Short mmCIF file of C-alpha atoms in Angstrom, two decimals:
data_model
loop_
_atom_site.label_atom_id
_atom_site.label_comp_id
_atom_site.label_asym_id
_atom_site.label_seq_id
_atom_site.Cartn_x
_atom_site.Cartn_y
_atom_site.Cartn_z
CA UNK A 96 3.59 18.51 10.47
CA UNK A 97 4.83 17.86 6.83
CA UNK A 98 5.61 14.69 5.72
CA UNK A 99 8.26 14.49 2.64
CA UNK A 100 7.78 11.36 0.66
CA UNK A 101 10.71 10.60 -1.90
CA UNK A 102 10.14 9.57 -5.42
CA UNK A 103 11.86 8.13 -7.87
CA UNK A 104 11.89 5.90 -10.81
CA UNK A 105 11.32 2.23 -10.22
CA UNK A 106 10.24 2.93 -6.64
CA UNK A 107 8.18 0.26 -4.86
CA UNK A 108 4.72 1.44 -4.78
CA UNK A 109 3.30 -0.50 -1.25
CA UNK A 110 6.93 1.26 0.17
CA UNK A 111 5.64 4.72 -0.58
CA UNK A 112 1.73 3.92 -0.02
CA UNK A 113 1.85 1.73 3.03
CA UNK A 114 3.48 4.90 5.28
CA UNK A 115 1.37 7.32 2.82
CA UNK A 116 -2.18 6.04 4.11
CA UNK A 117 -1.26 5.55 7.34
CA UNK A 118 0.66 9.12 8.08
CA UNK A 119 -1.94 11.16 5.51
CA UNK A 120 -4.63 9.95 7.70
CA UNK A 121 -2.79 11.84 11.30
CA UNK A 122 -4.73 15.04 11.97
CA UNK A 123 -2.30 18.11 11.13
CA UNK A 124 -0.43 16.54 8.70
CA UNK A 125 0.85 17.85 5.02
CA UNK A 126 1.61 14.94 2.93
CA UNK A 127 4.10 15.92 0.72
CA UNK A 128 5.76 13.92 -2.60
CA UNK A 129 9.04 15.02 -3.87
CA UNK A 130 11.35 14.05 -7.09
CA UNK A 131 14.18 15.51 -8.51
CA UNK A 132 11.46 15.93 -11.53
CA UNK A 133 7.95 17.36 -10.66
CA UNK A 134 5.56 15.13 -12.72
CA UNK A 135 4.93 11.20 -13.05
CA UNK A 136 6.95 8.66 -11.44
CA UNK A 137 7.40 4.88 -12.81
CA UNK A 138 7.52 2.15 -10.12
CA UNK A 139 9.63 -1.15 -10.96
CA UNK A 140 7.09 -1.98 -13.15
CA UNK A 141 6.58 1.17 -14.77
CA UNK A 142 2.44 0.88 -14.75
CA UNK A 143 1.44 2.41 -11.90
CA UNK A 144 2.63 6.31 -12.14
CA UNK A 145 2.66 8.85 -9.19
CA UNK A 146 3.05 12.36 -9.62
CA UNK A 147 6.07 14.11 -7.61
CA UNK A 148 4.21 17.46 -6.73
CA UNK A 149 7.39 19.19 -5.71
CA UNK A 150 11.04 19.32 -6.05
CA UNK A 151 13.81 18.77 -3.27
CA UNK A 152 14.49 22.66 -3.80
CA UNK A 153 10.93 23.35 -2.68
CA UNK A 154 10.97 21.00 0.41
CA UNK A 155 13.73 21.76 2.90
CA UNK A 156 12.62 21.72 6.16
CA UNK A 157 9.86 18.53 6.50
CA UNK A 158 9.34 17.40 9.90
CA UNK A 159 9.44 13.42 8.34
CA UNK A 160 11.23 11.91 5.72
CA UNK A 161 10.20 9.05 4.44
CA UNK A 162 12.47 6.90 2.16
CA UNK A 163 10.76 4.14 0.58
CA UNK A 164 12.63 1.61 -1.84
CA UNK A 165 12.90 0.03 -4.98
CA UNK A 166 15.38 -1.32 -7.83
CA UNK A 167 16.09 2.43 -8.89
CA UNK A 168 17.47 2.87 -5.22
CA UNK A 169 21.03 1.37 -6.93
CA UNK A 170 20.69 3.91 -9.59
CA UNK A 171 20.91 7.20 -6.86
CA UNK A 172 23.56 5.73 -4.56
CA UNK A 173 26.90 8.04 -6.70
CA UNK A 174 23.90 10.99 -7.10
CA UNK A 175 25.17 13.63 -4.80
CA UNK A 176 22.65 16.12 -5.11
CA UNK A 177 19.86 13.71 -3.95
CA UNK A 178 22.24 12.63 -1.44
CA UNK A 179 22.69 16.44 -0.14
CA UNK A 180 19.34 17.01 -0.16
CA UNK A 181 18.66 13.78 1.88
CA UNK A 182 21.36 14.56 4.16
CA UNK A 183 20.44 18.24 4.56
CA UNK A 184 17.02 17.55 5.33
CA UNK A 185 17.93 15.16 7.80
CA UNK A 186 19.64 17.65 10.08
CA UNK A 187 16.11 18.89 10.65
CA UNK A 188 13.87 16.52 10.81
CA UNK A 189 11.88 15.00 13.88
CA UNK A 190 12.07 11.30 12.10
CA UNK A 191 14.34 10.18 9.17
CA UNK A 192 12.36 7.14 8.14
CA UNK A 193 13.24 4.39 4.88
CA UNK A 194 11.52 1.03 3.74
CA UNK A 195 12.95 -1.72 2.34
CA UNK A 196 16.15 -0.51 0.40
CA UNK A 197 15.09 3.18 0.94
CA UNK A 198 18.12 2.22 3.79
CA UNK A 199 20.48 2.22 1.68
CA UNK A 200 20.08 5.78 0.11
CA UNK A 201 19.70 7.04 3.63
CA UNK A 202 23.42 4.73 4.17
CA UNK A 203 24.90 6.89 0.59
CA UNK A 204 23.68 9.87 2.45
CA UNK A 205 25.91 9.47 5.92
CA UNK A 206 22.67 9.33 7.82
CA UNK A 207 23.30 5.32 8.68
CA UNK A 208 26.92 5.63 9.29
CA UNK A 209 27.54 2.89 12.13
CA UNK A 210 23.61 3.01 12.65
CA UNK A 211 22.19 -0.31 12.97
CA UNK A 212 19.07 -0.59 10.54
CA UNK A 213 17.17 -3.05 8.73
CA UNK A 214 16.02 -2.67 5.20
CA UNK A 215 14.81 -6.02 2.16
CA UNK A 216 16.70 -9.31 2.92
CA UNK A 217 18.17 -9.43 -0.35
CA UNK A 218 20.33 -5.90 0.34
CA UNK A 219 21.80 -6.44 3.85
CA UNK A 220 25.32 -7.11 2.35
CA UNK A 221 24.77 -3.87 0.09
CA UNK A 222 23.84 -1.58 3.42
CA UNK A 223 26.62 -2.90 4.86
CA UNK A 224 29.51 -1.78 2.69
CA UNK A 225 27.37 1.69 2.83
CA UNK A 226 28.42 1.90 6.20
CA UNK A 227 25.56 0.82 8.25
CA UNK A 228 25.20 -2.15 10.75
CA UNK A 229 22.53 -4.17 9.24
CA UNK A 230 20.54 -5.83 11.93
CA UNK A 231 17.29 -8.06 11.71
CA UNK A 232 14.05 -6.79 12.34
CA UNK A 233 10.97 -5.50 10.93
CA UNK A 234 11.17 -1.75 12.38
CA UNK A 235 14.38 -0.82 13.72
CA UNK A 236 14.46 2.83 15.38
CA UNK A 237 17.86 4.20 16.32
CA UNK A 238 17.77 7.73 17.87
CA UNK A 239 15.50 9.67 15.29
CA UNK A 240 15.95 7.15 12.56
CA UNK A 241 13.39 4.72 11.45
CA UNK A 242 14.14 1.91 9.21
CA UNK A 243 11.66 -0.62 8.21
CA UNK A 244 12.16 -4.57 6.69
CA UNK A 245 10.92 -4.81 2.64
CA UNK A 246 7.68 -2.77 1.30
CA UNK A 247 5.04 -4.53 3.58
CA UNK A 248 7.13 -3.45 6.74
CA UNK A 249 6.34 0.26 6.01
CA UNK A 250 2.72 0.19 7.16
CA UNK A 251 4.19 -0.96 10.66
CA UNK A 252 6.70 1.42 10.71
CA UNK A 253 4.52 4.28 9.97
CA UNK A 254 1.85 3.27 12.86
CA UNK A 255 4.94 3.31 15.30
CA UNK A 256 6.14 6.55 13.90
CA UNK A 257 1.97 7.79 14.01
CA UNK A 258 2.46 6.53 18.19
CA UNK A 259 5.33 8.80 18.78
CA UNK A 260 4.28 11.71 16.82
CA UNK A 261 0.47 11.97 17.70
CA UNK A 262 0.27 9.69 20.89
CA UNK A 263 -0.73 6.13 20.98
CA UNK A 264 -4.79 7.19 20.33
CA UNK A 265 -4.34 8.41 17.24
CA UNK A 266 -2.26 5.73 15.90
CA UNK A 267 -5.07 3.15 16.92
CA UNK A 268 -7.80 5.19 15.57
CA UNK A 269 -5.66 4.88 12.26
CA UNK A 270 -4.82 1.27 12.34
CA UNK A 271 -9.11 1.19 13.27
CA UNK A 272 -9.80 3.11 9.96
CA UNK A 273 -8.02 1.20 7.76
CA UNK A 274 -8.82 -2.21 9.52
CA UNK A 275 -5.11 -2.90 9.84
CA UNK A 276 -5.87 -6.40 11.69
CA UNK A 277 -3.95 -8.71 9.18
CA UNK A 278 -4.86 -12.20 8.47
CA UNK A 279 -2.18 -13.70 5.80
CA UNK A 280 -3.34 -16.04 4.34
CA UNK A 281 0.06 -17.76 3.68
CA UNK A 282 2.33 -17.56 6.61
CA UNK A 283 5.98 -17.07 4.09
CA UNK A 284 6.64 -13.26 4.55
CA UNK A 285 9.57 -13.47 7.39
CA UNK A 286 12.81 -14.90 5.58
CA UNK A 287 14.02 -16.63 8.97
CA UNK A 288 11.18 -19.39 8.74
CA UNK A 289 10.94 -19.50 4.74
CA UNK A 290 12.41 -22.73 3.28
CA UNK A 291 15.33 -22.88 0.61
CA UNK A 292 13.34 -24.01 -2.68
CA UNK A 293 10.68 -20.69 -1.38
CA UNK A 294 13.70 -18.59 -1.27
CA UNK A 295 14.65 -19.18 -4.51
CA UNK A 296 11.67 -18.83 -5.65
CA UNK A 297 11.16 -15.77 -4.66
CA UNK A 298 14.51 -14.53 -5.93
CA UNK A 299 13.45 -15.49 -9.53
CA UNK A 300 10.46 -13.32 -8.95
CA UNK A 301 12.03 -9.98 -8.81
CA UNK A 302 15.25 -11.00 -10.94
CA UNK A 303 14.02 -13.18 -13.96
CA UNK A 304 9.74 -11.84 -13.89
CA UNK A 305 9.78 -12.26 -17.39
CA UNK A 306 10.74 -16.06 -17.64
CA UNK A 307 9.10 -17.66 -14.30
CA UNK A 308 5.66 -18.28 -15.32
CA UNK A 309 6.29 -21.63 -16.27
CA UNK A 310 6.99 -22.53 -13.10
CA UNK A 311 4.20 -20.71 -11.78
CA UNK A 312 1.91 -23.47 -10.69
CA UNK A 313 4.94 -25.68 -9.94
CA UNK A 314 4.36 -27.06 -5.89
CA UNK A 315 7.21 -25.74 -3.30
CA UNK A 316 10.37 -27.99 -3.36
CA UNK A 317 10.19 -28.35 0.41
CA UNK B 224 -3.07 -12.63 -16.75
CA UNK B 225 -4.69 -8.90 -17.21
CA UNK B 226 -5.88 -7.73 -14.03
CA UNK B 227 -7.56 -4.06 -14.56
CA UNK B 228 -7.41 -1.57 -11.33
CA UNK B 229 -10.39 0.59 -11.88
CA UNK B 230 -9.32 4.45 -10.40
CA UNK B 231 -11.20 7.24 -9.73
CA UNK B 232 -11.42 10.62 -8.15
CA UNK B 233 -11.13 10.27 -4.38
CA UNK B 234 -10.07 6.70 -4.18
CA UNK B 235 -8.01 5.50 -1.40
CA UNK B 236 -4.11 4.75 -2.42
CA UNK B 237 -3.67 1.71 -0.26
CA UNK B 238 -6.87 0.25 -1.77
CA UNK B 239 -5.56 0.22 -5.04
CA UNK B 240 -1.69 -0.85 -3.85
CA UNK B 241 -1.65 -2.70 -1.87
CA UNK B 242 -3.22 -5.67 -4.37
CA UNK B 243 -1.31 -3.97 -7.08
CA UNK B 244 2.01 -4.70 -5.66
CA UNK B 245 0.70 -8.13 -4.51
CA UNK B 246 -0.40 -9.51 -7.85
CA UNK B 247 1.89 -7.56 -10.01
CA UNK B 248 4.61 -9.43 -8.92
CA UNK B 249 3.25 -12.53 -10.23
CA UNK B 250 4.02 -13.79 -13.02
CA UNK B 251 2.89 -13.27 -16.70
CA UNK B 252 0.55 -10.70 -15.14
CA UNK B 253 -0.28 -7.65 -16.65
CA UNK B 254 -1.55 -4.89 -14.54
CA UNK B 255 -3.70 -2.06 -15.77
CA UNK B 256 -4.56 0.84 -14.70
CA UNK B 257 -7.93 2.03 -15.51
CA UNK B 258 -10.25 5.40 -15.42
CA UNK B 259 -12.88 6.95 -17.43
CA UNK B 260 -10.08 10.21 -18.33
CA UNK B 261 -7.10 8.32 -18.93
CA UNK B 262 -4.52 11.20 -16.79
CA UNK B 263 -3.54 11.74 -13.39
CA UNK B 264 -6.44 10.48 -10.78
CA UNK B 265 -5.92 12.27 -7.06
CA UNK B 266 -6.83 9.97 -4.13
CA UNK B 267 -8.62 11.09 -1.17
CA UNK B 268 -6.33 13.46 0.04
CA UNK B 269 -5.50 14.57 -3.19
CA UNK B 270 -1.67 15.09 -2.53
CA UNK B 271 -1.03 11.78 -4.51
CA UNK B 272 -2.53 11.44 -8.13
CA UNK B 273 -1.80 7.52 -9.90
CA UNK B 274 -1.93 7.86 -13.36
CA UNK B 275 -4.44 6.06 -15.35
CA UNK B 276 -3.08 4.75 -18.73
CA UNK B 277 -6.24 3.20 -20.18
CA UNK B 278 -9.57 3.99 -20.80
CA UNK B 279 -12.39 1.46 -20.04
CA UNK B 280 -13.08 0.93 -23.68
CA UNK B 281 -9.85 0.04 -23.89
CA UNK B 282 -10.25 -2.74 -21.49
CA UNK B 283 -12.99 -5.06 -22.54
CA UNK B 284 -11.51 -8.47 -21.63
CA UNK B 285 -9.44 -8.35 -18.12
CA UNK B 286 -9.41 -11.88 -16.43
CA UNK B 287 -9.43 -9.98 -12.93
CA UNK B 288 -11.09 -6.61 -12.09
CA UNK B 289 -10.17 -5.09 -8.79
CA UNK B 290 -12.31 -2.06 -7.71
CA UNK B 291 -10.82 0.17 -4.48
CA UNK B 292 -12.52 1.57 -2.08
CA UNK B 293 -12.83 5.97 -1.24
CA UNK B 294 -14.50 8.68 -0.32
CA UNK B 295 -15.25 9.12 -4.22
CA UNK B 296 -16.99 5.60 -4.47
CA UNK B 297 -20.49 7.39 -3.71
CA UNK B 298 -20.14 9.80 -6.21
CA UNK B 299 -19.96 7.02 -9.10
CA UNK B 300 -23.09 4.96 -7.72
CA UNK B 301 -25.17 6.14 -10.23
CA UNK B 302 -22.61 6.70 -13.13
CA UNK B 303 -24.35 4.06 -15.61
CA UNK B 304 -21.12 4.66 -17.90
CA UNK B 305 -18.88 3.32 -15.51
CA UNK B 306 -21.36 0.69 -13.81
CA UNK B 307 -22.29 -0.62 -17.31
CA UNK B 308 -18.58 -1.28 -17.84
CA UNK B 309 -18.00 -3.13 -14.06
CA UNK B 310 -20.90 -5.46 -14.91
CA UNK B 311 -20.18 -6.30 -18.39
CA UNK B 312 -16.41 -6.85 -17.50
CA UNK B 313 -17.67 -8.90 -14.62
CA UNK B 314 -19.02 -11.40 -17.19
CA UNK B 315 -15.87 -12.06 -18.15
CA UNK B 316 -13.67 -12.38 -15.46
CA UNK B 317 -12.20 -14.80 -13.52
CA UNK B 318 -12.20 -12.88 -10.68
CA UNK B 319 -14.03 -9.99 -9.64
CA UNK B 320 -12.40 -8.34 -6.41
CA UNK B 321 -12.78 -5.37 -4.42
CA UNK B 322 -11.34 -3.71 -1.53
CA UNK B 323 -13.28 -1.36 0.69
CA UNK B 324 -15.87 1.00 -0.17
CA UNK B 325 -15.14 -0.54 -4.23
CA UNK B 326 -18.08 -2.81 -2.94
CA UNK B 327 -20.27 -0.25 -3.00
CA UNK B 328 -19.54 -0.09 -6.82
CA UNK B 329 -19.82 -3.87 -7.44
CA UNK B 330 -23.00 -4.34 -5.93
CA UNK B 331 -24.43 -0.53 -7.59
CA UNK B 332 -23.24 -2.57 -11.24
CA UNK B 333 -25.50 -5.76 -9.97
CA UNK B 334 -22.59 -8.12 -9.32
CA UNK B 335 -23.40 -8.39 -5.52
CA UNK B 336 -27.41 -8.66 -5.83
CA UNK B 337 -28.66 -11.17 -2.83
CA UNK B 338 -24.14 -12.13 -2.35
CA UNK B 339 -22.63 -11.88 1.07
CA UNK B 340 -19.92 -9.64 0.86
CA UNK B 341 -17.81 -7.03 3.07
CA UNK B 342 -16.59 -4.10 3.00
CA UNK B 343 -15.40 -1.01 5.34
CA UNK B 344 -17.46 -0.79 9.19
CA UNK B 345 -18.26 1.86 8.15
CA UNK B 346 -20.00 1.34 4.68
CA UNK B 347 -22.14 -1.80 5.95
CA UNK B 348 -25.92 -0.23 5.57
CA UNK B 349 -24.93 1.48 2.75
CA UNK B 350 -23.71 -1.94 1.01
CA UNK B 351 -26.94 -3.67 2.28
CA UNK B 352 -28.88 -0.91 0.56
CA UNK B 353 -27.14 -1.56 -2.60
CA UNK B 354 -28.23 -5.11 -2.13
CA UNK B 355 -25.26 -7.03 -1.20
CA UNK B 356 -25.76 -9.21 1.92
CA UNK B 357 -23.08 -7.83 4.12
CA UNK B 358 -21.19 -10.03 6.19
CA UNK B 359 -18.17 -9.52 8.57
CA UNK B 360 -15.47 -11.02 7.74
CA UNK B 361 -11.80 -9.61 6.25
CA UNK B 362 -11.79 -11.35 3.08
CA UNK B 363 -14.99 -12.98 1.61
CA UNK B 364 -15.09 -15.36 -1.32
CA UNK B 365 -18.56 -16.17 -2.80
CA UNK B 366 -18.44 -18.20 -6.44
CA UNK B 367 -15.94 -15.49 -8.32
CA UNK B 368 -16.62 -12.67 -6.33
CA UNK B 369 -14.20 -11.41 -3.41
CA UNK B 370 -14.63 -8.69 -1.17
CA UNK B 371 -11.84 -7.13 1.49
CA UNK B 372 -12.89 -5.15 4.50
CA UNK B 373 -11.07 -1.89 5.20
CA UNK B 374 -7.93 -0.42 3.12
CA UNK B 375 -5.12 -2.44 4.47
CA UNK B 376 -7.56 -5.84 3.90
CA UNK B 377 -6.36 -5.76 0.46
CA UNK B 378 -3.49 -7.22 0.74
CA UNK B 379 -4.79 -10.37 2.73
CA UNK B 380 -7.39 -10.65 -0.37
CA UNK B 381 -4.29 -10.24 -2.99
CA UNK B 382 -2.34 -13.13 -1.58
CA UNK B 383 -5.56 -15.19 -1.35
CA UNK B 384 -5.99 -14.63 -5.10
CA UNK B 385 -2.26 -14.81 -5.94
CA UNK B 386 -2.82 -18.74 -4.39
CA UNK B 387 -5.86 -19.13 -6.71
CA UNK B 388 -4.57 -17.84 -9.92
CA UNK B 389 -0.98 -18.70 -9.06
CA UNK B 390 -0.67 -21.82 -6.77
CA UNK B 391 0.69 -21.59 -3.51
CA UNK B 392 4.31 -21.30 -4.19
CA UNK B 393 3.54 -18.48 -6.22
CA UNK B 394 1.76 -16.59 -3.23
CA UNK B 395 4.24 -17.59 -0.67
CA UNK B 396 7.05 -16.34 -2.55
CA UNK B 397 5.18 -13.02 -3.30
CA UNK B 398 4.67 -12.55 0.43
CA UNK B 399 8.41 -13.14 1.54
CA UNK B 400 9.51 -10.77 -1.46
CA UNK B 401 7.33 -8.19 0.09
CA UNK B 402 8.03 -9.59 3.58
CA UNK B 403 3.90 -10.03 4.46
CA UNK B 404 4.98 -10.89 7.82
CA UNK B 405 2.74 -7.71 9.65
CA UNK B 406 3.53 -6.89 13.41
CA UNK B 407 1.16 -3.99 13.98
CA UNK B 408 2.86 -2.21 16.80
CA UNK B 409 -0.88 -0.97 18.11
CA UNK B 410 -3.47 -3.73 18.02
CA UNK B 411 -6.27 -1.90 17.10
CA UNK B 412 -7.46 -2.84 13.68
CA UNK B 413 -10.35 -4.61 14.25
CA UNK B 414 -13.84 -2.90 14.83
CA UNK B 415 -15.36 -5.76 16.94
CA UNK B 416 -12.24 -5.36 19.47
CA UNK B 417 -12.48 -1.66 19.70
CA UNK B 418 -13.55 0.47 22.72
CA UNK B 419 -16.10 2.52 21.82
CA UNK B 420 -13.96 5.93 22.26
CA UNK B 421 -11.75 4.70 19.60
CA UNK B 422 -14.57 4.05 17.10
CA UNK B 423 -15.42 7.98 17.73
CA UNK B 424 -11.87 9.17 17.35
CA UNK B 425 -11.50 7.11 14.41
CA UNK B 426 -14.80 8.52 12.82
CA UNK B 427 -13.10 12.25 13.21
CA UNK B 428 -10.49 11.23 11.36
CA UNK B 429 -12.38 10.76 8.37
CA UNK B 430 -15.41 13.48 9.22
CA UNK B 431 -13.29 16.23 9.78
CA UNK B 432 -9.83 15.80 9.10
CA UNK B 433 -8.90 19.52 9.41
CA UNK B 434 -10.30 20.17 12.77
CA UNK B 435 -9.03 17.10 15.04
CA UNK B 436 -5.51 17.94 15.50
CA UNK B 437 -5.99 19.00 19.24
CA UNK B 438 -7.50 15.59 20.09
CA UNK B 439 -4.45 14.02 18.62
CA UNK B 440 -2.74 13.14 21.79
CA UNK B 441 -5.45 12.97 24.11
CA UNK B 442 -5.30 9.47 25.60
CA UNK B 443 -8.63 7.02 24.77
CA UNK B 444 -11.45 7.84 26.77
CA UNK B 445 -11.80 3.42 27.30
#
């Protein structure tokens, strides 16, 4: 069973790894990492650097795609040869799979067209006007499409997909190997329970990283 | 902030990752990632290589060190070169961390002599023989030191530094931007919960990857 993983620059590296470790780990399965550009990868933050080992002309018939997100996503929505290839490869495929805003290059590529799917909190209104029907929820499966909340939500996506794929025993020997029994420590990741000053917060994180440390230690508003 | 990510040959990607993508997003922190051949480092599979960008000589001085877990850890544990360079960072950290089987490397550089710590089910003896006092436990926090259990543990110990470094805030807005809010759809994850069949499958897995697919979806024997 291959496994196509998408690359490309400022990816989110937990999107990519989270499905990567669990799906790597299923017995029969290729792993595969593709980019329009064999060679390193940047993530958002351009330290951490994965090499695409193949391009999308070398991987056309994977029996999983997996889509994971990232601030470049905005970058690919106009690029129609990526979009091809997703949509191409999709006609084939057991599971079509994204996390976080992955959705919304699977949306650019037709394959969410009135689908309801989930994807990061902060691009609902952007899957949207791609054509999908944004819906809440961590893992959202639709027919043979698999969309997962942001980058955290990938690791629960890819156990359900390891359950229908390999049968439920293999899934839990997975979640047993890499002790996927999670204790947060802070109870703040669902956006439905997180208060307004948190929110904000957050928001500053990912748009203004450069200019929030003052406010680092700061206590939470309410 | 620096906080140094120590790679090697045959580490596990979500080891490394998941804290990455945790404490990255923090901010004024800078992450590094670190390996004795600065270059593209493959990870237990070997389908996905991370590049490291800095030597350890060129990282003398990180305030955290975080050491993954991997098949490749017991290859290093006598490497002098590279333990030398764990326990004289070590002095001068604020935090040392590891996830895993990266225990196994702490407590082979002396930082875990006579200190409870954790690490993977399956590494326990190994990290007793090492002399670290092995403890269960997901995340354990002795005086500077904190060990994870398994892989996905990582992320649990991440957000529980991100609160220590960062305040509070700072952690709970990390964990709704990467929506920490984990629904594992098989509950499985924990070895003192599992049936015993499960602990064998799950041993396979690692044992003999390339010969367990036509167990895959056998149901558990308990």
């Amino acid at each position: 069973m291959q496994v196509a993983f998408l690359l490309y620059e400022r990816f989110t590296a937990l999107d990519l790894v989270g499905p990567y470790e669990i799906l790597r780990t299923l017995p029969g399965v290729e792993p595969v990492l593709v980019a329009k550009a064999v060679g390193p990868v940047g993530d958002e933050r351009d330290e951490l650097r994965i090499e695409a080992r193949r391009s999308p002309a070398e991987v056309t018939g994977p029996d999983v795609l997996v889509v994971p997100g990232g601030l470049g996503s905005r970058d690919l929505l106009e690029d129609r040869e990526l979009l091809d290839w997703i949509a191409a490869v999709h006609e084939g495929t057991e599971w079509t799979a994204s996390v976080c805003t992955g959705a919304l290059l699977l949306a650019a590529a037709g394959v969410l067209d009135g689908v309801e799917a989930t994807t990061h909190w902060l691009a609902r209104e952007r899957l949207a006007e791609l054509g999908a029907r944004p819906v809440e929820g961590r893992v959202v499966r639709r027919g043979r499409v698999v969309t997962a909340a942001g980058v955290s939500a990938g690791i629960d996506m890819a156990l359900e997909l390891a359950a229908l794929t390999h049968g439920r025993a293999a899934a839990e020997a997975t979640a047993l190997m890499v002790e996927y029994d999670p204790h947060p420590p802070v109870a703040a990741g669902d956006l439905g329970r997180a208060p307004a000053g948190l929110v904000a917060i957050a928001r500053e994180l990912r748009r203004r990283p450069a200019v929030v440390a003052a406010w680092a230690r700061r206590p939470l508003a309410d």
